Structures are given as structure tokens and as C-alpha cells.
Amino acid sequence: MSVSLRRLHTRLLLAICIPLILVSTTLLPVLHVHMESRLDSLHTEADALLKVGQEALTRDINESLNYALAIAEMPALRRYLAAQDNSSISAQPYSLSDLSQLSTFLNTLISHNPRYTKLVLIDNHGSEVLRAPKSIQTGHRVNGNHHAYTDYFKEASSLQPRDLYISPPGRNLQFELMGSDVIPVVNVSTPVFDAMGERRGVVLLSLNWDYLTSALRQAMLLDQDANAILIDAQGRWLLDEGIPPLNTTSFGSDFAALSPLYWQAMQQRNTGHTKVDGQLLRFQTEDIRTQRYRSLAGTVFSENAYYPWKLGVTLPLPTWRSLIEEETTVLWFLLLTYGVAVAFGIFWVLSSQRQRQLRRAAQRHAHEVSDLYENAPCGYHSLDATGRVIKMNRTELAWLGYTDEEVIGHITYRELITPETRDQFDKAFANVKQNQPSSAECSLLTRNGEQRHVMIQASAFCRNGQFVHSRATVFDLTERKELEEKLRAQAMTDPLTGVFNRRYLQAQATTEISRARRQNLPIALIAIDIDHFKHINDTYGHDAGDDVLKNFTKIVTKLLRQEDLLCRVGGEEFAILLPNTSLSQAEQVAERIRRTTAVTPINVTAEHAEQALWLTASLGVTTILDNEKALKPALKRADIGLYQAKDNGRNQVVVNAM
């Protein structure tokens, strides 16, 4: 190896080692100071979290105890317990309404306070006299409704006013079914004295321990990495949930056996900091029997063997790796000085990332365009020169009821068009193949045989002047066509009776007259007017008049042939066009209508009661003459006959042939 090459290698080695040494000697003191700072801030954070937890625990327990005292001093409750004591001659009777009000009040009080699961009133003999809510059952240690042998009754029975007894959490565990959950409870009991200072019984409140400890954990776990600890003097876990890193399971589990390192550290002192298993443990002693927790209570009693508690919080200790990971930005800036290779690497990463972003944007854009094409509110398709479908979007396929495998490459579009409109399509497609944009209004035949009216607008895609395929947009006109038909029908129909109106009569008469002349057939016309219709409106109201018109229409319709045309031409005036009917036949039809109307009662509702009306009608009959091309002259002659019938006394038919 030449000298120059060895020097090159040495310089390269120095260029790598010297920056590494300089960066390391600069970074290590900074990291050490930062580590000390992090530990100090971690101690401060642990102290703050523990203080928040201690305040939350104190507040919640004090509120719970004060609540029990307030209930025990309720006058209504005292009077009720006094009424249960038969030996008290001076006690006033307690009515059922008072009991109902008290029970309802206590049920509402407990049901709306998630802090408690139940409230039980116990007399001096240990017998239960009231429970709220009624659905919560007593634990297995109580025989029926008798509490005389329970710790909470025996202890509370010997207490003075405003003293309380608390069953230690974790001792003789009690659970209750609340909703669909089984929750642990802690019993709080206090004696009840009447206004004369005579002992009347005991109030038992069962604390929802899940609710209390959940509030404690939520108050302490401001840091997502923090874990709260609450254990009693026996090493029993008192929180509603376990902490997997601490090998705990659930309320009442043996924390001392499951996490001996933590238990030993907390047993050595009443308060302090310690490091256990990569965690900073901050703890202090809590005793709910002390003055801090008494608040409004006189003295709080419980089992000495289970106190004091230890309240603590754990936070993960910082490591060199975590510090380095937190200082990634600084390290990247320092490492940039190592050379051009790093710069090229960063440049390559950034350029690759940019390429990926551009590629993803292109894919996303292509997907959006494809989705817009496939799910557009109109149809799209492309046809080759033979008219075969080479592309069709989902919208048009859904209209037709086919899948793309059935259509694309297998069907010519002309097969999907009804025979009546294929000529329009053929003409438009021929124009498109000549590179002339064109359109056609056609009807598509769907798979289930229905027709869908569409407008097709198409243009050609050409390459080097040669037709490649068509590009067509298809607009659904079905609803518009249906609307047009509906509007046309409404324009020709009387909205009240449902028969045709005067406009339709005149339009249809022209057609029928022309057909009659071609086939040399007679055609007749009958004019009808309901007699005394104004009297009906004035007497029974316009609603009754409308009922008369509708029922009269039904009567006449049943007497006509299918080809006869009944129309309402005025208020109570009707006209009937009778194709292929002579004058004498028309007179017979009119007479049949007159007789049937006169003998058919029509039920109407007037003054909130149903009444039967008897109608008569006057009719004029004529025929349309050979030289008449419109209906107007015949309609006039029929009206003249109608008026003659009315002048002659109504309820008759008059023929006016000329």
C-alpha cells in the first residue's frame, strides 16, 4: 500500500473519530445536567400529583361522611324511626302518605347520587325498616332483613350523635349488582337520635367504592405515564382497577404479595420518595379516622388493623435512551457536520418522500376521476364503430339492471333501445361516426322490461383522423316524462269528481267526430244538470254539495259503456259523448240515468250527522249532425233541451234533434 493511500485512510479515520470525540465530550455533560433536571422536575410532578390525589380523596370521603350525617339528622327520618318503636308511647303515628313521601325522597336521593348504592334504615333491634332503592339487595352476611349481627350495626349502636363507623375496604369484601355491573361497596353507618336525645336506630349508607376511587384516579392521572396507588395497612389493593406494571389485579387483591418491592418500600416510612423497578414512587400515609377526614363528624371509627392507608403515585424514571430520543433534533443538527454523505442521504430521503407524495397524489386523483365517472348522476358509455359497448359506468348499468361483465364487449347499444326509438339512435350514431356531435331522445329497455326515457349526447374520439370510439353522456328523462304525463292528465281532469273536464271533452270530440264520419257511424250527446243543486249547497253546505257531485258521478259512470265519455262542464252540469250511438239509443241512456238517479239515495254529512238525499236530474239529448265538425253546435242543442226539461218541471229528458 502506498504512503499516499495510508495517509488518506488515516485522514478519513481522524475525520470520523475527532468529530465523534468532540460531540461526545460536549453532549455527555449536557445530558447529565439534563438528567438531574428531569429527576428534579419528576419529583415536583410526583409531589403535585400526590397532593391532587390527597385533596380529591379528602374531599370525596368528607362529602360522603357529611352526607350520611345529614341524612341521619333528617326530621322525617327520625319521626319514622320513632314510629317504629312500639315502646315509645309519645311517638306520633306515621301515616302512609308520609312514609310514601319519605320513601320516594330517599329513592330519588340515592338514585341521583352515584356516590352511594343503597340506604337502609335499621331500628334499635337490628331490623330493617326502610330501604332505598328497593331493588338493591343486602349482602350475604345479612339474614333476611335483620342486621343485628353485622359490624356496621353493632358498632354504630354504641356511638354518640354525629359519630360514624366505616367498614374497612378490603375486609369481608361486599359486592352489589348495580345495573349490569358488580361493584364493591363500603358501608358507612351512624346512629339516629331524636330531638330528645333518645337513640332511635342506625342509618346505613353503602358507598360505591368504584365511583370514589375512579374520581381519585382521574384526579391523579394528569400524566398519562403516571399510576395511582391506594392500599391499606394489610397490603390490600383499594382501587377500582389494577395496574399491570405493578402486578395488581382488582379491588381487594393482595398487593403486598403481588408487588413485594413496592410494599416493602412503602412500609419503611410514612412518606417519601423512592426508586423501585425503574419507577419513581412518591407516597404518604392517609388515615380517614384523623381530624382531616372528620369534617362535620364527631369521631370516625373503623378497624385499627386496616389503617393507616398508603396513597402513592408512580412515574417512569428517565433513562439515557429516553433523553437521547428527546434530543433527536439537536443530535441531527450535530450529525450534519459529519460530512456530505449525511447531506446526500437526507437529500435522497427528502426527494424519495417527495416522489412518493407525488405518486400518491396521482393515484388519489385517478381514483377520484374514476369514482366521479362511475358514480356520476348521469350515465356514461363508449361504443366502437360497430356500436358495441366498450365502456359503461355504474350509474347506467344500474339503470339497465345489468353487470359490466354482461354488457361490456358483449352487447351492441342498439339492442338496449326500444324498437320505436332506434331510428333516432341510428341517425345520431351515424353523425357521431362522421365526427359530428349529435344527440337523440330514446327509450332504454331495462332488464326487467321497464322503459327508461333518456337523452343521449355523444361525440367522437378520433386518432389521426380516424374514428376510434364514441363518448356519450346519458341523461335520465323518466321523471320528467312522468311529470309531463301527470300534468297533462291534471289539465284534462276535473279534480273533484275525477272525470274529464270541458277541455278534454272538446279535444276528444273532434277525434270521435272524425272517426264517426270515416266509419259512417252515429254519435250522440247528452247534457245533464242536477235539479235544485243550489238549494243543496245552501241547506247542507258546500262540502255536502261536493259529496253529491262525486256520488252522482259514480252513479252515472256505472250506467255507461267503456267507450262513453262523461265530463263535468260546469258546477253541477255534465255532458256525455256517446260514440256509435243513435238518437233513440241516447234517449234510452238518458232515461236510464234519470230513473236511477231518482231512486238512488246519496249519503252526505251535514251538521256532524249523516243524511240521505234524493236527487233528480234534467237531461237534454241530441245527435251530432253529419255536416258538423266540432262539438259546439251539438252542445248548444243539448243545453236547449236541458233547459226545456227544467222549464217543464225538471226530472225529465227532452230530445232536441235539430
XYZ file of C-alpha atoms in Angstrom:
658
model
C 0.000 0.000 0.000
C 1.447 3.418 -0.948
C 2.095 6.202 1.552
C -0.492 8.456 -0.017
C -3.148 5.798 0.347
C -2.243 5.193 4.022
C -2.491 8.942 4.688
C -5.862 9.043 3.019
C -7.080 6.256 5.268
C -5.658 7.986 8.357
C -7.273 11.280 7.466
C -10.564 9.574 6.874
C -10.255 7.851 10.248
C -9.396 11.119 12.002
C -12.205 12.895 10.194
C -14.579 10.368 11.715
C -13.056 9.940 15.202
C -12.322 13.567 16.117
C -15.901 14.793 15.489
C -17.208 11.810 17.431
C -14.947 12.609 20.424
C -15.783 16.314 20.351
C -19.526 15.684 20.095
C -19.399 13.076 22.853
C -17.404 15.263 25.307
C -19.836 18.116 24.642
C -23.008 16.073 24.795
C -22.362 13.954 27.926
C -22.201 16.861 30.468
C -25.281 18.383 28.891
C -27.144 15.099 29.161
C -26.006 14.662 32.776
C -27.294 18.110 33.750
C -30.465 17.449 31.821
C -30.874 14.113 33.624
C -30.620 15.837 37.027
C -33.087 18.466 35.887
C -35.501 15.812 34.708
C -35.291 13.987 38.035
C -35.989 17.224 39.931
C -38.980 18.009 37.720
C -40.178 14.400 38.103
C -40.060 14.772 41.919
C -42.009 18.018 41.651
C -44.555 16.420 39.339
C -44.965 13.428 41.662
C -45.486 15.760 44.653
C -48.105 17.723 42.729
C -49.959 14.575 41.618
C -49.902 13.160 45.138
C -51.241 16.428 46.546
C -54.057 16.465 43.987
C -54.899 12.869 44.879
C -54.814 13.540 48.632
C -57.132 16.545 48.178
C -59.525 14.535 45.994
C -59.576 11.651 48.499
C -60.151 14.009 51.429
C -62.891 15.886 49.619
C -64.761 12.792 48.422
C -64.625 10.975 51.779
C -65.626 14.116 53.720
C -68.557 14.694 51.379
C -69.612 11.066 51.763
C -69.467 11.207 55.579
C -71.233 14.585 55.751
C -73.948 13.212 53.507
C -74.515 10.317 55.907
C -74.721 12.712 58.875
C -77.187 14.955 57.038
C -79.494 12.021 56.295
C -79.297 10.767 59.897
C -80.471 14.179 61.133
C -83.470 14.443 58.804
C -86.595 15.143 60.944
C -88.804 12.939 58.750
C -86.408 10.019 59.143
C -86.225 10.498 62.921
C -90.010 10.571 63.185
C -90.311 7.432 61.078
C -87.833 5.509 63.233
C -89.590 6.775 66.367
C -92.897 5.496 64.977
C -91.370 2.017 64.554
C -90.532 1.831 68.278
C -93.718 0.481 69.888
C -92.347 1.227 73.332
C -92.460 4.940 72.635
C -95.904 5.970 73.818
C -95.407 9.629 72.947
C -94.440 8.940 69.316
C -96.905 10.360 66.803
C -98.392 7.939 64.255
C -96.636 7.928 60.941
C -99.131 7.967 58.045
C -98.808 6.008 54.830
C -98.576 9.247 52.824
C -95.669 10.400 54.999
C -93.991 7.028 54.507
C -94.547 7.216 50.749
C -93.090 10.721 50.606
C -90.074 9.684 52.689
C -89.501 6.549 50.610
C -89.833 8.486 47.354
C -87.483 11.184 48.605
C -84.820 8.686 49.715
C -85.144 6.691 46.489
C -84.682 9.870 44.447
C -81.805 10.961 46.665
C -79.894 7.700 46.280
C -80.757 7.104 42.602
C -79.408 10.529 41.597
C -76.246 10.269 43.669
C -73.738 7.856 42.083
C -71.657 8.039 45.251
C -73.993 5.542 47.012
C -75.602 2.245 46.040
C -78.220 1.990 48.784
C -79.568 3.458 52.024
C -81.007 1.268 54.821
C -82.807 2.378 57.994
C -82.393 -0.051 60.904
C -84.267 0.151 64.208
C -82.712 -0.401 67.643
C -83.331 -4.157 67.372
C -81.363 -4.548 64.146
C -84.431 -4.943 61.953
C -84.555 -3.189 58.618
C -87.494 -0.771 58.342
C -86.816 1.089 55.097
C -84.563 0.647 52.067
C -83.757 2.887 49.093
C -83.686 1.949 46.356
C -85.756 -1.187 46.883
C -84.043 -3.117 44.059
C -80.630 -3.228 45.798
C -80.320 -6.347 47.934
C -78.394 -6.762 51.182
C -75.135 -8.717 51.098
C -74.753 -12.363 52.098
C -73.828 -11.548 55.718
C -77.365 -10.340 56.493
C -80.056 -12.921 57.244
C -83.190 -11.576 55.520
C -83.720 -8.021 56.726
C -82.043 -8.468 60.113
C -78.749 -6.604 60.635
C -78.193 -7.214 64.336
C -75.010 -9.275 63.880
C -73.304 -7.028 61.311
C -70.253 -4.981 62.253
C -71.772 -1.741 60.981
C -74.885 -2.157 63.194
C -73.132 -3.313 66.350
C -70.509 -0.558 66.106
C -72.963 2.225 65.216
C -75.344 1.197 68.023
C -72.778 2.228 70.618
C -71.731 5.521 69.008
C -72.664 9.024 70.092
C -74.506 11.539 67.916
C -72.532 12.616 64.824
C -70.107 9.700 65.199
C -69.622 7.328 62.251
C -68.392 3.831 61.653
C -66.772 2.767 58.355
C -66.317 -0.863 57.366
C -62.698 -1.159 56.215
C -62.386 -1.578 52.439
C -60.916 -4.948 51.598
C -62.229 -6.679 54.781
C -65.067 -9.175 54.308
C -65.499 -7.904 50.778
C -69.051 -6.978 49.837
C -70.260 -6.550 46.270
C -73.569 -5.400 44.864
C -75.193 -5.594 41.450
C -75.668 -2.079 40.095
C -77.203 -2.099 36.627
C -75.228 -4.785 34.793
C -72.034 -4.302 36.841
C -70.902 -5.955 40.064
C -69.233 -3.281 42.195
C -67.549 -3.309 45.614
C -69.202 -1.324 48.408
C -68.019 0.104 51.724
C -70.612 0.503 54.465
C -70.912 3.753 56.442
C -73.209 3.708 59.471
C -74.187 6.331 62.044
C -76.719 6.339 64.899
C -80.007 8.230 64.722
C -81.178 10.207 67.776
C -84.450 12.036 68.079
C -84.820 15.631 69.261
C -84.981 14.425 72.888
C -81.618 12.671 72.552
C -83.111 9.183 72.566
C -81.446 6.591 70.306
C -83.832 5.519 67.542
C -81.765 3.338 65.245
C -78.988 3.324 62.663
C -78.604 4.716 59.135
C -76.542 2.557 56.770
C -75.158 4.025 53.538
C -73.246 1.800 51.110
C -70.504 3.714 49.325
C -69.925 2.936 45.650
C -66.218 2.331 46.045
C -65.709 2.226 42.246
C -67.118 5.760 41.968
C -64.955 7.163 44.761
C -61.703 5.559 43.603
C -62.381 6.371 39.936
C -62.618 10.046 40.861
C -59.342 9.681 42.793
C -57.556 8.043 39.847
C -58.858 10.618 37.373
C -57.622 13.424 39.602
C -54.133 11.902 39.905
C -53.549 10.617 36.387
C -52.919 14.014 34.763
C -49.769 12.445 33.312
C -50.553 9.510 31.015
C -47.486 7.654 32.326
C -48.493 8.053 35.982
C -50.072 5.277 38.067
C -52.042 5.822 41.290
C -51.656 3.534 44.337
C -54.016 3.126 47.309
C -53.506 0.237 49.753
C -54.499 -0.444 53.355
C -52.309 -1.498 56.269
C -52.794 -5.183 55.365
C -51.419 -4.633 51.867
C -54.811 -4.916 50.132
C -55.341 -3.036 46.855
C -58.140 -0.453 47.283
C -58.556 1.000 43.777
C -61.257 0.003 41.319
C -58.754 -1.051 38.661
C -55.469 -2.874 38.711
C -52.184 -1.639 37.215
C -50.431 -4.295 35.089
C -46.905 -2.844 35.631
C -47.414 -3.214 39.399
C -48.762 -6.784 39.151
C -52.126 -5.771 40.650
C -55.430 -7.179 39.502
C -58.507 -5.540 41.017
C -60.066 -4.240 44.222
C -59.184 -6.381 47.230
C -56.194 -8.152 45.646
C -53.082 -8.859 47.762
C -50.760 -6.032 46.704
C -48.160 -6.996 49.308
C -47.738 -10.447 47.721
C -48.074 -9.356 44.095
C -45.696 -6.345 44.294
C -43.382 -7.024 47.283
C -40.752 -4.416 46.255
C -43.284 -1.598 46.336
C -44.861 -2.906 49.549
C -41.512 -3.079 51.371
C -40.526 0.410 50.210
C -43.820 1.888 51.454
C -43.677 0.011 54.804
C -40.330 1.520 55.813
C -41.552 5.130 56.063
C -44.780 7.074 56.404
C -43.963 9.379 53.483
C -41.223 9.958 50.948
C -39.700 9.251 47.534
C -38.041 6.036 46.403
C -36.979 4.339 43.196
C -38.455 0.897 42.555
C -38.164 -1.212 39.428
C -37.454 1.710 37.073
C -40.213 3.850 38.625
C -40.194 6.871 40.922
C -42.553 6.114 43.819
C -43.972 9.044 45.842
C -46.246 8.074 48.741
C -47.687 9.252 52.050
C -49.822 7.902 54.879
C -53.586 8.545 54.970
C -55.917 7.704 57.899
C -59.615 8.521 57.421
C -60.130 8.433 61.203
C -57.977 11.542 61.716
C -59.179 15.102 62.115
C -58.590 15.870 58.432
C -61.349 13.493 57.380
C -63.869 14.209 60.121
C -65.225 17.478 58.731
C -68.715 17.678 60.300
C -68.360 14.317 62.033
C -67.508 13.924 65.704
C -65.357 10.776 65.590
C -64.776 8.287 62.782
C -64.389 4.661 63.916
C -63.080 1.677 61.993
C -60.870 -1.393 62.426
C -57.375 -0.418 63.603
C -55.713 -3.312 61.804
C -56.555 -1.858 58.389
C -55.182 1.651 58.948
C -53.368 3.736 58.012
C -53.618 3.613 54.228
C -50.793 4.403 51.837
C -51.571 6.766 48.956
C -48.964 6.939 46.231
C -48.133 7.682 42.638
C -45.517 6.201 40.300
C -43.819 7.828 37.304
C -41.296 6.162 34.989
C -37.706 7.238 35.669
C -35.874 8.895 32.779
C -33.089 6.877 31.107
C -30.180 7.848 28.870
C -32.046 6.370 25.933
C -35.170 8.431 26.635
C -33.094 11.593 26.966
C -31.338 10.921 23.666
C -34.687 10.244 21.980
C -35.989 13.558 23.342
C -32.950 15.396 21.963
C -33.240 13.892 18.453
C -33.438 17.306 16.793
C -30.198 18.527 18.414
C -28.411 15.305 17.519
C -29.490 15.549 13.901
C -28.036 19.068 13.654
C -24.741 17.890 15.212
C -24.537 14.858 12.958
C -24.989 17.051 9.899
C -21.378 18.212 10.450
C -20.050 14.706 9.820
C -19.964 15.189 6.114
C -21.529 15.388 2.742
C -22.653 11.793 2.869
C -25.237 12.609 5.525
C -26.392 15.596 3.491
C -26.760 13.408 0.409
C -28.638 10.862 2.489
C -31.051 13.473 3.763
C -31.455 14.826 0.242
C -32.211 11.341 -1.038
C -34.776 10.768 1.719
C -36.466 14.084 1.030
C -36.510 13.515 -2.735
C -37.859 9.974 -2.281
C -40.529 11.270 0.046
C -41.470 13.914 -2.486
C -41.702 11.292 -5.218
C -43.927 9.138 -3.047
C -46.170 12.105 -2.304
C -46.486 12.923 -5.995
C -47.196 9.273 -6.816
C -49.880 9.071 -4.084
C -51.438 12.338 -5.279
C -51.594 10.985 -8.833
C -53.179 7.750 -7.625
C -55.675 9.663 -5.488
C -56.562 11.936 -8.411
C -57.016 8.932 -10.705
C -59.258 7.283 -8.093
C -61.344 10.456 -7.732
C -61.753 10.752 -11.509
C -62.709 7.071 -11.749
C -65.172 7.410 -8.868
C -66.688 10.518 -10.454
C -67.100 8.654 -13.767
C -68.550 5.507 -12.211
C -70.964 7.191 -9.769
C -71.968 10.321 -11.678
C -75.676 11.276 -11.569
C -75.835 10.652 -15.329
C -74.805 7.684 -17.458
C -71.586 7.427 -19.479
C -70.676 4.907 -22.157
C -68.362 4.429 -25.115
C -69.121 2.472 -28.319
C -66.818 1.148 -31.008
C -67.508 1.632 -34.695
C -69.949 -1.304 -34.723
C -71.931 0.147 -31.832
C -70.681 -2.454 -29.343
C -70.354 -1.243 -25.742
C -66.691 -0.981 -24.719
C -67.221 1.062 -21.565
C -70.187 1.953 -19.317
C -70.322 3.485 -15.844
C -72.089 2.001 -12.837
C -74.905 4.555 -12.941
C -76.101 3.499 -16.406
C -75.575 -0.180 -15.609
C -77.793 0.272 -12.531
C -80.475 1.918 -14.696
C -80.427 -1.050 -17.073
C -80.134 -3.721 -14.357
C -77.062 -5.412 -15.877
C -73.500 -6.040 -14.702
C -70.466 -4.813 -16.600
C -69.483 -8.430 -17.440
C -72.839 -8.903 -19.187
C -72.705 -5.696 -21.218
C -69.158 -4.583 -21.978
C -67.845 -6.292 -25.105
C -70.968 -8.459 -25.475
C -73.927 -6.203 -26.356
C -74.443 -3.540 -29.004
C -76.037 -0.462 -27.519
C -78.767 -0.580 -30.165
C -80.110 -3.772 -28.525
C -80.803 -1.780 -25.333
C -83.048 0.739 -27.135
C -86.754 0.167 -27.742
C -87.689 -0.520 -31.396
C -89.794 2.670 -31.530
C -86.779 4.933 -30.880
C -83.978 3.034 -32.621
C -84.215 5.172 -35.756
C -83.347 8.283 -33.743
C -80.356 6.491 -32.207
C -79.134 5.174 -35.575
C -79.250 8.626 -37.096
C -77.390 10.225 -34.201
C -74.729 7.454 -34.081
C -74.108 7.804 -37.792
C -73.447 11.526 -37.301
C -71.058 10.802 -34.430
C -69.033 8.377 -36.581
C -68.657 11.266 -39.031
C -67.115 13.267 -36.143
C -70.249 15.362 -35.769
C -71.542 15.769 -32.189
C -75.154 14.647 -32.044
C -77.981 13.829 -29.651
C -81.070 11.652 -29.575
C -84.038 11.216 -27.254
C -84.588 7.486 -26.846
C -86.154 4.900 -24.563
C -83.922 2.263 -22.956
C -85.310 -1.198 -22.259
C -84.203 -2.399 -18.801
C -83.580 -5.996 -17.816
C -86.975 -6.288 -16.085
C -88.822 -4.984 -19.145
C -89.392 -1.420 -17.986
C -88.667 1.590 -20.180
C -86.444 4.487 -19.176
C -86.621 7.661 -21.251
C -83.196 9.227 -21.801
C -81.393 11.953 -23.745
C -78.085 10.786 -25.286
C -75.467 13.382 -26.188
C -72.426 11.919 -27.927
C -69.201 12.938 -29.639
C -66.386 11.032 -31.359
C -62.870 10.274 -30.165
C -60.605 10.170 -33.181
C -56.916 9.377 -33.661
C -55.120 10.532 -36.779
C -58.466 11.494 -38.239
C -59.911 8.002 -37.774
C -62.893 7.197 -35.565
C -61.851 5.179 -32.504
C -64.920 5.191 -30.272
C -67.806 7.380 -29.218
C -68.149 9.167 -25.910
C -71.730 9.605 -24.761
C -73.464 11.209 -21.799
C -76.921 9.833 -20.933
C -79.456 11.950 -19.025
C -82.455 10.251 -17.414
C -85.715 11.878 -18.567
C -88.025 9.321 -16.965
C -89.166 11.553 -14.123
C -89.648 14.489 -16.489
C -91.755 12.365 -18.832
C -93.834 11.071 -15.932
C -94.318 14.636 -14.697
C -95.420 15.772 -18.161
C -97.955 12.932 -18.321
C -99.181 13.765 -14.839
C -99.585 17.464 -15.664
C -101.373 16.609 -18.905
C -103.769 14.334 -17.035
C -104.375 17.007 -14.390
C -105.096 19.578 -17.101
C -107.749 17.294 -18.618
C -109.356 16.011 -15.401
C -111.848 17.546 -13.006
C -110.078 17.480 -9.599
C -113.266 16.967 -7.571
C -115.056 14.142 -9.385
C -112.139 12.584 -11.234
C -113.954 12.625 -14.616
C -112.719 14.591 -17.645
C -113.316 18.333 -17.943
C -114.693 20.549 -20.725
C -111.260 20.975 -22.370
C -110.788 17.232 -22.749
C -114.375 16.837 -23.985
C -113.809 19.340 -26.791
C -110.445 17.824 -27.754
C -111.713 14.241 -27.700
C -114.954 15.174 -29.502
C -113.009 16.317 -32.557
C -111.315 12.919 -32.762
C -114.539 10.974 -32.225
C -116.444 13.083 -34.796
C -113.745 12.425 -37.406
C -113.798 8.673 -36.682
C -117.619 8.609 -36.880
C -117.559 10.334 -40.302
C -114.951 7.908 -41.672
C -116.850 4.856 -40.456
C -120.336 6.348 -41.118
C -121.418 5.818 -37.522
C -123.812 7.950 -35.423
C -122.603 9.904 -32.419
C -124.846 11.405 -29.723
C -124.518 13.886 -26.856
C -126.333 14.166 -23.508
C -126.339 17.298 -21.321
C -127.189 16.797 -17.619
C -127.970 19.253 -14.830
C -128.693 18.234 -11.199
C -132.001 19.750 -10.083
C -132.065 22.198 -7.168
C -128.306 21.877 -6.598
C -128.069 25.441 -5.254
C -130.650 24.524 -2.613
C -128.447 21.600 -1.520
C -125.415 23.879 -1.134
C -127.394 26.496 0.759
C -129.073 23.963 3.042
C -126.324 21.422 3.747
C -123.157 23.318 2.860
C -120.641 23.131 0.050
C -118.976 20.033 1.482
C -122.271 18.187 1.149
C -122.595 19.597 -2.371
C -119.168 18.168 -3.242
C -120.271 14.759 -1.899
C -123.386 14.936 -4.105
C -121.309 15.661 -7.217
C -118.881 12.803 -6.519
C -121.636 10.269 -5.782
C -123.690 11.402 -8.802
C -120.608 10.851 -10.973
C -120.268 7.298 -9.641
C -123.953 6.554 -10.372
C -123.705 7.774 -13.972
C -120.358 6.058 -14.645
C -121.811 2.648 -13.751
C -124.564 3.157 -16.388
C -122.162 3.919 -19.274
C -120.057 1.857 -21.622
C -116.283 1.926 -21.541
C -116.102 3.984 -24.739
C -118.631 6.591 -23.497
C -117.084 9.848 -22.296
C -118.509 11.515 -19.145
C -117.261 15.077 -18.500
C -118.026 17.791 -15.971
C -118.556 21.016 -17.957
C -119.699 23.316 -15.166
C -120.701 23.456 -11.491
C -123.463 20.813 -11.490
C -123.531 20.389 -15.268
C -122.255 17.276 -17.044
C -122.039 16.117 -20.639
C -121.793 12.598 -22.079
C -120.361 11.898 -25.532
C -121.749 8.587 -26.888
C -119.819 7.195 -29.904
C -121.679 4.757 -32.229
C -124.984 5.679 -30.576
C -128.205 6.726 -32.359
C -130.555 9.401 -31.062
C -133.089 6.871 -29.794
C -130.367 4.870 -28.050
C -129.058 8.043 -26.443
C -132.570 8.859 -25.236
C -132.766 5.421 -23.597
C -129.413 6.008 -21.881
C -130.577 9.411 -20.622
C -133.851 7.964 -19.329
C -131.938 5.194 -17.514
C -129.716 7.816 -15.870
C -132.750 9.879 -14.836
C -134.588 6.920 -13.291
C -131.523 5.540 -11.494
C -130.700 8.974 -10.047
C -134.227 9.444 -8.758
C -134.312 6.120 -6.887
C -130.736 6.125 -5.513
C -130.204 7.904 -2.144
C -126.962 9.800 -1.697
C -125.445 9.918 1.795
C -123.887 13.231 2.857
C -122.541 14.522 6.165
C -124.222 17.666 7.422
C -124.094 19.151 10.906
C -121.937 16.234 12.110
C -124.580 13.704 11.087
C -125.052 11.528 8.021
C -128.202 12.181 5.958
C -129.663 10.590 2.829
C -130.589 12.953 -0.028
C -132.797 12.120 -3.004
C -131.817 13.774 -6.271
C -133.372 14.332 -9.642
C -131.741 15.453 -12.845
C -132.829 17.162 -16.050
C -131.311 15.906 -19.304
C -131.099 17.170 -22.889
C -130.322 14.734 -25.726
C -129.140 15.463 -29.274
C -127.092 13.953 -32.046
C -124.127 15.396 -33.904
C -125.110 16.159 -37.498
C -123.140 14.963 -40.500
C -122.075 18.462 -41.513
C -120.785 19.379 -38.037
C -117.027 19.135 -37.497
C -116.976 20.464 -33.920
C -118.928 19.836 -30.737
C -120.163 23.370 -30.097
C -123.453 23.298 -32.124
C -124.479 19.939 -30.673
C -123.623 21.073 -27.148
C -125.831 24.121 -27.667
C -128.782 21.973 -28.839
C -128.353 19.640 -25.851
C -128.357 22.633 -23.492
C -131.596 23.895 -25.090
C -133.214 20.508 -24.463
C -131.864 20.593 -20.902
C -133.419 23.998 -20.203
C -136.746 22.858 -21.706
C -136.706 19.925 -19.287
C -136.177 22.302 -16.382
C -138.905 24.650 -17.607
C -141.287 21.695 -17.896
C -140.862 20.818 -14.230
C -137.406 19.093 -14.029
C -136.661 15.367 -13.598
C -137.224 14.590 -17.276
C -135.464 14.020 -20.582
C -136.000 16.294 -23.612
C -134.714 15.339 -27.082
C -133.651 18.225 -29.332
C -132.573 16.657 -32.609
C -132.330 19.854 -34.723
